[in-house]
Short mmCIF file of C-alpha atoms in Angstrom, two decimals:
data_model
loop_
_atom_site.label_atom_id
_atom_site.label_comp_id
_atom_site.label_asym_id
_atom_site.label_seq_id
_atom_site.Cartn_x
_atom_site.Cartn_y
_atom_site.Cartn_z
CA MET V 30 -12.71 26.71 -7.97
CA LEU V 31 -8.97 25.85 -8.38
CA LEU V 32 -8.25 25.77 -4.64
CA PHE V 33 -11.42 23.30 -4.06
CA GLY V 34 -9.73 20.77 -6.78
CA ALA V 35 -6.51 20.99 -5.17
CA THR V 36 -7.76 20.48 -1.65
CA SER V 37 -10.15 17.63 -2.78
CA ALA V 38 -7.13 15.84 -4.74
CA PHE V 39 -4.94 16.26 -1.56
CA ALA V 40 -8.17 14.75 0.73
CA GLN V 41 -8.27 11.84 -1.74
CA GLU V 42 -4.30 11.23 -1.28
CA ALA V 43 -4.28 11.55 2.26
CA GLU V 44 -7.37 9.41 2.61
CA ILE V 45 -5.84 6.50 0.76
CA ILE V 46 -2.71 6.34 2.57
CA ASP V 47 -4.69 6.48 5.87
CA LEU V 48 -6.91 3.61 4.87
CA VAL V 49 -3.93 1.35 3.79
CA GLU V 50 -2.19 2.00 6.94
CA GLU V 51 -5.12 0.76 8.79
CA ALA V 52 -5.37 -2.16 6.77
CA LEU V 53 -1.84 -3.10 7.21
CA LYS V 54 -2.15 -2.47 11.08
CA SER V 55 -4.89 -4.78 11.29
CA SER V 56 -3.37 -7.41 8.91
CA SER V 57 -6.38 -7.41 6.56
CA SER V 58 -5.83 -8.50 3.07
CA ARG V 59 -9.45 -7.95 2.49
CA GLU V 60 -9.65 -4.28 3.60
CA ILE V 61 -6.27 -3.54 1.57
CA SER V 62 -7.67 -5.12 -1.57
CA LYS V 63 -10.34 -2.58 -1.67
CA HIS V 64 -7.40 0.03 -2.37
CA LEU V 65 -5.83 -1.98 -4.93
CA HIS V 66 -5.84 -1.31 -8.69
CA ASN V 67 -6.84 -4.30 -11.06
CA LYS V 68 -2.96 -5.10 -11.58
CA VAL V 69 -0.68 -4.70 -8.73
CA GLU V 70 3.05 -5.34 -8.13
CA ILE V 71 4.02 -6.69 -4.64
CA LYS V 72 7.47 -7.22 -3.58
CA LEU V 73 8.05 -9.41 -0.76
CA ASP V 74 11.71 -9.46 0.62
CA GLY V 75 13.39 -9.17 -2.71
CA GLU V 76 10.66 -11.10 -4.88
CA ARG V 77 8.93 -9.04 -7.21
CA ASN V 78 5.55 -10.15 -8.98
CA GLU V 79 2.68 -8.78 -10.58
CA TYR V 80 -0.69 -10.09 -9.72
CA SER V 81 -4.33 -9.46 -10.49
CA LYS V 82 -6.28 -7.64 -7.79
CA ASN V 83 -7.69 -11.09 -6.69
CA GLN V 84 -4.45 -12.85 -6.88
CA ALA V 85 -3.00 -9.97 -4.58
CA GLU V 86 -5.66 -10.52 -2.02
CA VAL V 87 -4.42 -14.12 -1.77
CA VAL V 88 -0.80 -13.27 -1.78
CA LEU V 89 -1.31 -10.77 1.06
CA LYS V 90 -3.47 -12.99 3.18
CA GLN V 91 -0.63 -15.52 3.37
CA PHE V 92 1.71 -12.90 4.17
CA PHE V 93 -0.48 -11.42 6.79
CA GLN V 94 -1.15 -14.89 8.15
CA ASP V 95 2.82 -15.61 8.41
CA ASN V 96 3.57 -12.02 9.38
CA THR V 97 0.68 -10.57 11.62
CA ALA V 98 1.20 -6.77 12.52
CA GLU V 99 1.85 -5.77 15.89
CA SER V 100 2.21 -2.28 14.58
CA CYS V 101 2.32 -0.44 11.39
CA GLU V 102 3.20 3.36 11.00
CA PHE V 103 3.83 5.63 7.81
CA VAL V 104 6.89 8.10 8.77
CA HIS V 105 7.13 9.68 5.29
CA GLN V 106 4.47 10.39 2.76
CA GLY V 107 4.92 12.49 -0.59
CA ASN V 108 3.82 12.84 -4.31
CA ASN V 109 5.17 13.33 -7.72
CA ASN V 110 2.99 15.85 -8.79
CA ALA V 111 4.24 15.48 -12.47
CA GLY V 112 3.60 11.99 -12.59
CA GLY V 113 0.31 11.69 -10.29
CA ILE V 114 1.90 9.35 -8.06
CA ILE V 115 1.59 9.26 -4.09
CA TYR V 116 3.46 7.15 -1.93
CA ALA V 117 4.14 6.31 1.90
CA ILE V 118 7.27 4.85 3.41
CA GLY V 119 6.98 3.06 6.91
CA SER V 120 7.60 0.05 9.27
CA TYR V 121 5.69 -2.87 9.50
CA GLN V 122 6.44 -4.86 13.13
CA THR V 123 5.68 -8.31 13.84
CA SER V 124 6.48 -10.11 17.08
CA SER V 125 9.88 -11.24 15.38
CA VAL V 126 10.32 -9.25 12.27
CA SER V 127 10.51 -5.60 11.12
CA TYR V 128 9.67 -4.86 7.57
CA ARG V 129 9.96 -1.61 5.61
CA VAL V 130 7.06 -1.14 3.66
CA VAL V 131 6.53 1.13 0.57
CA VAL V 132 3.25 2.00 -0.67
CA ARG V 133 2.80 3.72 -4.09
CA ALA V 134 -0.53 4.70 -5.64
CA LYS V 135 -1.83 6.82 -8.61
CA LYS V 136 -5.10 7.87 -10.07
CA PHE V 137 -6.74 5.63 -12.29
CA SER V 138 -10.05 7.22 -13.73
CA LYS V 139 -11.47 9.49 -10.72
CA GLU V 140 -9.74 7.62 -7.88
CA PHE V 141 -6.43 6.72 -6.41
CA LYS V 142 -5.56 2.93 -6.25
CA VAL V 143 -2.57 1.17 -5.10
CA TYR V 144 -0.35 -0.29 -7.97
CA ARG V 145 2.71 -1.29 -5.74
CA LEU V 146 3.46 -2.76 -2.38
CA GLU V 147 6.85 -3.68 -0.99
CA PHE V 148 7.76 -5.13 2.28
CA THR V 149 11.65 -5.60 2.87
CA LYS V 150 12.98 -7.25 5.98
CA GLU V 151 15.22 -4.82 8.01
CA ARG V 152 18.71 -6.57 8.69
#
């Protein structure tokens, strides 16, 4: 039973990271908003703000309109078992700019939700 619980938690962790990666690849604020917590912190190239889920969808929609993805790939994933936090780090490529993207999620009630997204322009 313990093994099943650990496997199930790992599957949930991997699933949310994969779903967020696919939403980023398609520059879909609607798809990514399905995985956001009610309060989410978004950092866009140094400017950090906290938004409600609905506000975050609007902010991301504008970002994606201005920065449509040509590709997105997470190159590192990990977790902080003590804090129940999972994260992924990768690159988000547009036709003219490359961003380092960091996604952080944790379990709220019974499912993982993204509580922080960061996009930092590569210099």
